[in-house]
Tab-separated table of N, CA and C in Angstrom:
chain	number	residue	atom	x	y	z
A	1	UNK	N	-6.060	-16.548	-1.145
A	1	UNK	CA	-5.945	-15.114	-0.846
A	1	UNK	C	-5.833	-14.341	-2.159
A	2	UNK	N	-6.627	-13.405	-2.066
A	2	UNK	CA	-6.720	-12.702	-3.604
A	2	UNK	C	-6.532	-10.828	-3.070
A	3	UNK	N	-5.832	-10.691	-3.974
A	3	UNK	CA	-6.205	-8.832	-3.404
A	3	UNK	C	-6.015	-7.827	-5.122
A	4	UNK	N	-7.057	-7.066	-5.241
A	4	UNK	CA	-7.176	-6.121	-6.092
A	4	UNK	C	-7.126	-4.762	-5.978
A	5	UNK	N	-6.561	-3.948	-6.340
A	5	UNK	CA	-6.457	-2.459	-6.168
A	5	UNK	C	-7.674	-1.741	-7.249
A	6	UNK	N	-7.866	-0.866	-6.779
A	6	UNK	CA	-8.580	0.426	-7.842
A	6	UNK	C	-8.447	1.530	-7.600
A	7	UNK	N	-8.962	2.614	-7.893
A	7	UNK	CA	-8.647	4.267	-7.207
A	7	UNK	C	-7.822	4.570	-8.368
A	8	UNK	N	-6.603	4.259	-8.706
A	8	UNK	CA	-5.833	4.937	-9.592
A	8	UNK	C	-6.348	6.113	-10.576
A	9	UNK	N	-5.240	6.762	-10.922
A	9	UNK	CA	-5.471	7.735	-11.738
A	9	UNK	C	-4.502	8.930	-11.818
A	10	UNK	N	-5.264	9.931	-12.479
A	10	UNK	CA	-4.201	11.027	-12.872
A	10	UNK	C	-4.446	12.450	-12.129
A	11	UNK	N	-3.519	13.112	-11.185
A	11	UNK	CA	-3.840	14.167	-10.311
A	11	UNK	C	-2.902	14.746	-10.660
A	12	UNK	N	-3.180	16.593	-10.334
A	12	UNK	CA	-2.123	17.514	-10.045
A	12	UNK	C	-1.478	17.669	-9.145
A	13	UNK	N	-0.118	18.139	-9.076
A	13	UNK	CA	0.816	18.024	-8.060
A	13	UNK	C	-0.028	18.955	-6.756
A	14	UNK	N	-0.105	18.166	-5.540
A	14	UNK	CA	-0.495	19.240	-4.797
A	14	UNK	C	-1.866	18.355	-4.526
A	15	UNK	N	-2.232	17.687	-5.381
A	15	UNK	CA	-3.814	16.884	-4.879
A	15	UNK	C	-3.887	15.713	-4.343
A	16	UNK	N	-4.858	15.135	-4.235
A	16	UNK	CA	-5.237	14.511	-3.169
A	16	UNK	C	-6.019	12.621	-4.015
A	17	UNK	N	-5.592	11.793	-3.887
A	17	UNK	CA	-6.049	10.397	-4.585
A	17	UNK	C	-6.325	9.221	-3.453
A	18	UNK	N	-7.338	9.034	-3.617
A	18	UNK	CA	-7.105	7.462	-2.722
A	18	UNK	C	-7.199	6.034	-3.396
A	19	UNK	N	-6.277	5.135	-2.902
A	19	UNK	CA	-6.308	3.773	-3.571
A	19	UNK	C	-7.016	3.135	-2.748
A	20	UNK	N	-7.495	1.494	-3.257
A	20	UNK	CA	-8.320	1.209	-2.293
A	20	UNK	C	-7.734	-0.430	-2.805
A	21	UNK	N	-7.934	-1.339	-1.928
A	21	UNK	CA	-7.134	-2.794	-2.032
A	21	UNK	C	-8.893	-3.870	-1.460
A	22	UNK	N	-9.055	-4.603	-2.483
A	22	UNK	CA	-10.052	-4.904	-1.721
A	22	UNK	C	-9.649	-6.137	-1.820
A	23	UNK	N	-9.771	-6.840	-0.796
A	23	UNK	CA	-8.926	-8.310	-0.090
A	23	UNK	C	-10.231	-9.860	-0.094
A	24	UNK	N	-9.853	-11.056	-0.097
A	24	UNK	CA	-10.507	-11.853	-0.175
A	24	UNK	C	-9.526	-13.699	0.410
A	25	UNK	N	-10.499	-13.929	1.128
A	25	UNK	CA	-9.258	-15.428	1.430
A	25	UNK	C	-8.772	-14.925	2.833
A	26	UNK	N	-8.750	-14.218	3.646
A	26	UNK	CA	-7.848	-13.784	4.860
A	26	UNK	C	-8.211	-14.934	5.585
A	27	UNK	N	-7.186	-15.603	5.964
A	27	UNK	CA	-7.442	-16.870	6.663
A	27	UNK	C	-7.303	-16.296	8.840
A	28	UNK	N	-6.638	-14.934	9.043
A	28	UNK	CA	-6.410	-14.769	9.804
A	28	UNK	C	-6.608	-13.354	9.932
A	29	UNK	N	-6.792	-12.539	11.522
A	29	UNK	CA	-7.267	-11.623	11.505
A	29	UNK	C	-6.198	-10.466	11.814
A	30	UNK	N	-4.911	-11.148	11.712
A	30	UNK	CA	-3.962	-10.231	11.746
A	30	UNK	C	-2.902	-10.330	10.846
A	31	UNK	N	-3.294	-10.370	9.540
A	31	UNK	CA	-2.345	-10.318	8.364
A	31	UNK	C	-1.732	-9.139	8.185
A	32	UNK	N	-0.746	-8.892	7.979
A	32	UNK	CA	0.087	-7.094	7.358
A	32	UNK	C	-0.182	-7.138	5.487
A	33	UNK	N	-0.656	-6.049	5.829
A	33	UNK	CA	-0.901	-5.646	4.551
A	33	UNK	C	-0.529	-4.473	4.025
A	34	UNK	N	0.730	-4.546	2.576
A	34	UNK	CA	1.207	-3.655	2.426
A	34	UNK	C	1.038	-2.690	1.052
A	35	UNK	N	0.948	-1.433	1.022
A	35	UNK	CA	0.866	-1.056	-0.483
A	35	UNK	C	2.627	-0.880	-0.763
A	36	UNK	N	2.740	-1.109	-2.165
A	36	UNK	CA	3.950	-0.751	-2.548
A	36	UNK	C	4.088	-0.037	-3.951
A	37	UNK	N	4.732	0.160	-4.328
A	37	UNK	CA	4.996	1.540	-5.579
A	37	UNK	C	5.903	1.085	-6.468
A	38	UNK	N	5.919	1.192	-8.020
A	38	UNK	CA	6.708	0.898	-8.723
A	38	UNK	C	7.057	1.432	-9.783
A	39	UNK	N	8.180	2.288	-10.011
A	39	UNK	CA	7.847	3.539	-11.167
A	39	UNK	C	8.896	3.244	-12.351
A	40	UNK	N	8.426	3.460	-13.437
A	40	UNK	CA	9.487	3.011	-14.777
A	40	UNK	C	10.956	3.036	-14.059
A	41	UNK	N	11.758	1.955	-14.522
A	41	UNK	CA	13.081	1.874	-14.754
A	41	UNK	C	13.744	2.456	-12.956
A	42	UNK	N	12.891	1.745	-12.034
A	42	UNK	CA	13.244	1.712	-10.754
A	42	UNK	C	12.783	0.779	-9.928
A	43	UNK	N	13.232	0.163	-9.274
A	43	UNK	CA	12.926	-1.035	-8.243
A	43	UNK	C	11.717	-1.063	-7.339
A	44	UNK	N	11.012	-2.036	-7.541
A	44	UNK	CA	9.424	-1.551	-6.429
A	44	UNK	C	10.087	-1.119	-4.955
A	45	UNK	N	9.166	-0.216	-4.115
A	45	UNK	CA	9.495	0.213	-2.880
A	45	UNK	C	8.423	0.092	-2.201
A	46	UNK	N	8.591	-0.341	-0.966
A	46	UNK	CA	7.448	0.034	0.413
A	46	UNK	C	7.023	1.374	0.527
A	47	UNK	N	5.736	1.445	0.633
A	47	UNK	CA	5.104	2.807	0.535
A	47	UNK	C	4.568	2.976	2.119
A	48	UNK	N	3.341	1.452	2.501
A	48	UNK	CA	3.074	2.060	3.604
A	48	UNK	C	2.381	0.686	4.032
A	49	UNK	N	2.542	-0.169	5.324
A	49	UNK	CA	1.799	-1.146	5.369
A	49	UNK	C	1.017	-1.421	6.925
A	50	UNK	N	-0.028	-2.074	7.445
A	50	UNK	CA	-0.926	-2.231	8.367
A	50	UNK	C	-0.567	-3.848	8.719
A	51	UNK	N	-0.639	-3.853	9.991
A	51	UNK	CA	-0.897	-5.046	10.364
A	51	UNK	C	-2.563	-5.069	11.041
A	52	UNK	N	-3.578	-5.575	10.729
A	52	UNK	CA	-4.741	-5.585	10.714
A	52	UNK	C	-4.843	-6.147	11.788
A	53	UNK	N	-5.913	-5.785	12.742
A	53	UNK	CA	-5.932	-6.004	14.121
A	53	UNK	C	-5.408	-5.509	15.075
A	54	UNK	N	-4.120	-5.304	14.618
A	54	UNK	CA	-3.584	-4.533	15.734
A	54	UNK	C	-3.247	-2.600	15.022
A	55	UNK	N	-3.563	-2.212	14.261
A	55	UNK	CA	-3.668	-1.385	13.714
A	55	UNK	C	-1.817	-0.671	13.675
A	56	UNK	N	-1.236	-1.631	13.601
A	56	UNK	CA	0.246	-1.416	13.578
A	56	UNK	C	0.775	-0.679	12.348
A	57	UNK	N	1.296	0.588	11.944
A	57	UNK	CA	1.491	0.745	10.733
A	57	UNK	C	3.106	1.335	10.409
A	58	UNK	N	3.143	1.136	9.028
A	58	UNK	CA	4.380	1.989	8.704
A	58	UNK	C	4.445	2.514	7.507
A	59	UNK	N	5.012	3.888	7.619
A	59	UNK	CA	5.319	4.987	6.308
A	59	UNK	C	6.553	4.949	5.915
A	60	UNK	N	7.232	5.228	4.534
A	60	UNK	CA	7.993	5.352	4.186
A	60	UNK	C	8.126	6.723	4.446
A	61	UNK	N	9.986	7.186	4.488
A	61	UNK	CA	10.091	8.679	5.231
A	61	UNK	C	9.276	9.417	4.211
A	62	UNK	N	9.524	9.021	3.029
A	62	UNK	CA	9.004	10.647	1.656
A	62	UNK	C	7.549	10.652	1.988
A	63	UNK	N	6.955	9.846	2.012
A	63	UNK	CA	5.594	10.028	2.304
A	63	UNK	C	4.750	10.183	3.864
A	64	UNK	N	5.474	9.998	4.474
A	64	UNK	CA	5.072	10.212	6.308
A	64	UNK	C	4.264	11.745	6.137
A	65	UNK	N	3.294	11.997	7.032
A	65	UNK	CA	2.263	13.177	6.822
A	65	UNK	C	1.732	13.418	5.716
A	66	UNK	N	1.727	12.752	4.477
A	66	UNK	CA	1.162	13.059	3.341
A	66	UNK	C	0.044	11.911	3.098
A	67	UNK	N	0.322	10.821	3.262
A	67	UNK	CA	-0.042	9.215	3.152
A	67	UNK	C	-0.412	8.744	4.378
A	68	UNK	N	-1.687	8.011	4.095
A	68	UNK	CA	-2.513	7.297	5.324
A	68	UNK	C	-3.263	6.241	5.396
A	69	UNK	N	-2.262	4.867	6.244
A	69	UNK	CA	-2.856	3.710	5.606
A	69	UNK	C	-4.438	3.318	6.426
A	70	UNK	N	-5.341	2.876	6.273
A	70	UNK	CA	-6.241	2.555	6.997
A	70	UNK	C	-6.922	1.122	6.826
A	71	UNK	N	-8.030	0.275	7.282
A	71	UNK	CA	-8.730	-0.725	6.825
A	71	UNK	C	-9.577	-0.547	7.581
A	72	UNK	N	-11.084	-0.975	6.943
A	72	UNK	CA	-12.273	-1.806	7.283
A	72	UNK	C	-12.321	-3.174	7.000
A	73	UNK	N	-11.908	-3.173	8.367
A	73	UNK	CA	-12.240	-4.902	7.741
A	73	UNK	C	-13.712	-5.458	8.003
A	74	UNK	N	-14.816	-4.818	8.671
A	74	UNK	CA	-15.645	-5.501	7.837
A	74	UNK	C	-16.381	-5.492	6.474
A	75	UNK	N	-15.249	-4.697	5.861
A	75	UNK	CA	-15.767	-4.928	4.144
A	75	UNK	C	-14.507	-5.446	3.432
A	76	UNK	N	-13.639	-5.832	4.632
A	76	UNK	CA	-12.161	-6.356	3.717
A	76	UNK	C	-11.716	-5.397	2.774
A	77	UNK	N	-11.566	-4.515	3.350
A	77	UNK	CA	-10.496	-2.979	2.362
A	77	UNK	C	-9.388	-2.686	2.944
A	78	UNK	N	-8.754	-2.316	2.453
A	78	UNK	CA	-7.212	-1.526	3.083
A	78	UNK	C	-6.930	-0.086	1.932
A	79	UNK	N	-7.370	0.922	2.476
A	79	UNK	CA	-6.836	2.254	1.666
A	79	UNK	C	-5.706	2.683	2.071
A	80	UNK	N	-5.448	3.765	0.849
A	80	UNK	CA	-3.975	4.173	0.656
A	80	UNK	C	-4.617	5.805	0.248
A	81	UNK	N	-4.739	6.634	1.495
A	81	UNK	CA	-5.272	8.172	1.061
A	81	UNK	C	-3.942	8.844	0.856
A	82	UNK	N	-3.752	9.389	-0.107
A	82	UNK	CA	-2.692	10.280	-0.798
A	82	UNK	C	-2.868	11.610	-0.904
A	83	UNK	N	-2.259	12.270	-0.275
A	83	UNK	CA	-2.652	14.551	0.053
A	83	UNK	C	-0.751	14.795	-0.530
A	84	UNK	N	-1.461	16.092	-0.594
A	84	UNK	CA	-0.178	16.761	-1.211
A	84	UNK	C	0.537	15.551	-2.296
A	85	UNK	N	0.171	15.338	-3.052
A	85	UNK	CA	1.028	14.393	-4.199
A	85	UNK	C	1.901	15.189	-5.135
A	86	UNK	N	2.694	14.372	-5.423
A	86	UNK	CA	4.206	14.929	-5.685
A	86	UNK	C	4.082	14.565	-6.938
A	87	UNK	N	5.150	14.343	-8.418
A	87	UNK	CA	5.154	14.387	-9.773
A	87	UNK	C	5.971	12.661	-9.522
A	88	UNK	N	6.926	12.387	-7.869
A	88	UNK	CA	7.913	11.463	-7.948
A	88	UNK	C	7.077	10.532	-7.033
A	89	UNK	N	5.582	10.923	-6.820
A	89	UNK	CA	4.735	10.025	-6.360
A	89	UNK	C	3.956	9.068	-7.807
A	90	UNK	N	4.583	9.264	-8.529
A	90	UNK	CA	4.159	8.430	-9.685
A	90	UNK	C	4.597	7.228	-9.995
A	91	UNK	N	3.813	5.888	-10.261
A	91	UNK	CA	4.148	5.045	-9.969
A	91	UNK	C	2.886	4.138	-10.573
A	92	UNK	N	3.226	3.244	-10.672
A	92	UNK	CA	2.180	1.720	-10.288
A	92	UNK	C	2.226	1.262	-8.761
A	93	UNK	N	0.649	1.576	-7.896
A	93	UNK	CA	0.577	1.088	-6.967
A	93	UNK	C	0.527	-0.433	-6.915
A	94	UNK	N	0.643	-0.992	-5.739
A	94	UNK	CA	0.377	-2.304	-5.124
A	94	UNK	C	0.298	-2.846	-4.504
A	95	UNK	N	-0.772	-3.551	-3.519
A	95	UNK	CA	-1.286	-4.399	-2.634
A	95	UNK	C	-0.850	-5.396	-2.464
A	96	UNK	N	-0.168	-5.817	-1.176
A	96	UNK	CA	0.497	-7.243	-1.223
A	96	UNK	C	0.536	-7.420	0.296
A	97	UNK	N	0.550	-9.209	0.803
A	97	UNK	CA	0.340	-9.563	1.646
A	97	UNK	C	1.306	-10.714	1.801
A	98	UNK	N	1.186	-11.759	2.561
A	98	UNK	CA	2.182	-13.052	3.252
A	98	UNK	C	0.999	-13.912	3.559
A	99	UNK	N	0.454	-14.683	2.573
A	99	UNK	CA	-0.567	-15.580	3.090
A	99	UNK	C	-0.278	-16.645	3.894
A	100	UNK	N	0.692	-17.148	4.575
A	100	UNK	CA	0.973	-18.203	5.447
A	100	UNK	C	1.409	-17.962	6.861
A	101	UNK	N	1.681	-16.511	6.616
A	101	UNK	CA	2.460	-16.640	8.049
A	101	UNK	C	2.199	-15.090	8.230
A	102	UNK	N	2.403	-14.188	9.304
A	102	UNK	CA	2.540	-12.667	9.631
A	102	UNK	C	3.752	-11.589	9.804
A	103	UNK	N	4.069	-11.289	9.191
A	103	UNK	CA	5.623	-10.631	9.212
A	103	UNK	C	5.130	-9.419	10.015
A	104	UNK	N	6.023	-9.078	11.249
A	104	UNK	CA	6.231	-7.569	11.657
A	104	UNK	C	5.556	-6.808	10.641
A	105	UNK	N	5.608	-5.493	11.342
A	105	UNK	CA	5.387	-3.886	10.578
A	105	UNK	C	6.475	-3.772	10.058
A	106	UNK	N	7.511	-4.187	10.923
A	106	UNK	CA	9.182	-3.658	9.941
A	106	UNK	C	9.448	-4.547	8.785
A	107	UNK	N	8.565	-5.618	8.816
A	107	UNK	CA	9.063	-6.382	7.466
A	107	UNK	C	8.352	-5.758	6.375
A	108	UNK	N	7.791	-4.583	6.186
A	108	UNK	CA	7.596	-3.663	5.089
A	108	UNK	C	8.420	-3.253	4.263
A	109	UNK	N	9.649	-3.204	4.414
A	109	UNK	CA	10.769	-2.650	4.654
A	109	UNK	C	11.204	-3.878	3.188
A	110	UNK	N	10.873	-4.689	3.538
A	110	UNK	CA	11.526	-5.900	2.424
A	110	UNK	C	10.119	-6.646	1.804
A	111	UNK	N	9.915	-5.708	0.058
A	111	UNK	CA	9.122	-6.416	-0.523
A	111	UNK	C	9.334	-7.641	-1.068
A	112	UNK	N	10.145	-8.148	-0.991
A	112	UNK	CA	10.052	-10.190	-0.523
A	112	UNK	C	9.624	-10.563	-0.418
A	113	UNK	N	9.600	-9.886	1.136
A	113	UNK	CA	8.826	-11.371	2.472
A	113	UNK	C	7.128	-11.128	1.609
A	114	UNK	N	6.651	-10.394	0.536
A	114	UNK	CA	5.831	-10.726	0.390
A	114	UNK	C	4.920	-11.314	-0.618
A	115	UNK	N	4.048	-12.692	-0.873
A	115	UNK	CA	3.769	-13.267	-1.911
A	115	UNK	C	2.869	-13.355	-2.193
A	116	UNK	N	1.989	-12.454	-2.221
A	116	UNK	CA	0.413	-12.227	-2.948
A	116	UNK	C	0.564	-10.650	-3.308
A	117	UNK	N	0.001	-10.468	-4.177
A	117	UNK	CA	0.445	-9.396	-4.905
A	117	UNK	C	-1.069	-9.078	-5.904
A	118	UNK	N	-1.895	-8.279	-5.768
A	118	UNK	CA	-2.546	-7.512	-6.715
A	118	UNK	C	-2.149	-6.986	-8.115
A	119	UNK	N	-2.757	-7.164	-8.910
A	119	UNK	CA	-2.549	-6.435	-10.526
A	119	UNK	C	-1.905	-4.961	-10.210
A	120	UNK	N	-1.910	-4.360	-9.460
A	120	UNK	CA	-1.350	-2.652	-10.177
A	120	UNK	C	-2.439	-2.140	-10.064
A	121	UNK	N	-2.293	-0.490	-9.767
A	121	UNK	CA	-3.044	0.361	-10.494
A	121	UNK	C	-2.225	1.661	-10.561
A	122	UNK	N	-2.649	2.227	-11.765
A	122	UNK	CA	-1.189	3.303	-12.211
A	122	UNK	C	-1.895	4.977	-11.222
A	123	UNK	N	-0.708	5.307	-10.860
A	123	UNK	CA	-0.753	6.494	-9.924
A	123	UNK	C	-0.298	7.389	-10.758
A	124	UNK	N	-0.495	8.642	-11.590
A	124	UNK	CA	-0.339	9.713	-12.061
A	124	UNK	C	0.584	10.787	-11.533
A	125	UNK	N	0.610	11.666	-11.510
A	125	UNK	CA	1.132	12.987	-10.734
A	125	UNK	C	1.652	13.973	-11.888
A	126	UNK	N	0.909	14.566	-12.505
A	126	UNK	CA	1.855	15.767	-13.685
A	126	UNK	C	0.667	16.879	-13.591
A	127	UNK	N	1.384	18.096	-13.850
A	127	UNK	CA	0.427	18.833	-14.702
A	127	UNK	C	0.148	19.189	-15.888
């Protein structure tokens, strides 16, 4: 199981970015797949994650109506569309999954349970 992010970059407060996770290895058709966030000199956090197939999802409260997780899976993607972006939406994104087994939507909640993990891609927000 392999997963890579891209999209990153640098926006004004108030705009609009999408990340994009492009996935490889899914041994199953209902894996959860989560983006998560990680910003200098603070602990990574759950941003927003899908359970694929069943289109199960979850937002973190700061981002609920702003953030929208989606997938095609027949091109094996999972996006992360970002509106109204904030300066404390800045961060290193990240794509991560549970290649052995399927955790709930609520196990978003605990970046742990998850052990495949994408490189990063840095999320901006200044003017």
């Amino acid at each position: 199981v392999q997963l890579v992010e891209s999209g990153g970059g640098w926006v004004q407060p108030g705009g609009s970015l999408r990340v994009s996770c492009t996935t490889s290895g899914f041994t199953r058709d209902d894996m959860t797949v989560g983006w998560f966030r990680q910003a200098p000199g603070k602990e990574r956090e759950p941003v927003s994650c899908i359970r694929l197939g069943r289109n199960d999802v979850y937002y973190r409260d700061s981002v609920k109506s702003r953030f929208t997780i989606s997938s095609d899976n027949a091109r094996n993607m999972v996006y992360l569309q970002m509106n109204r972006l904030k300066p404390e939406d800045t961060a290193i994104y990240y794509c991560a999954t549970v290649a052995d087994w399927t955790p709930s939507i609520t196990g978003c909640r605990t970046p742990e349970l998850f052990d495949t993990w994408g490189p990063g891609t840095q999320v901006t927000v200044s003017s």
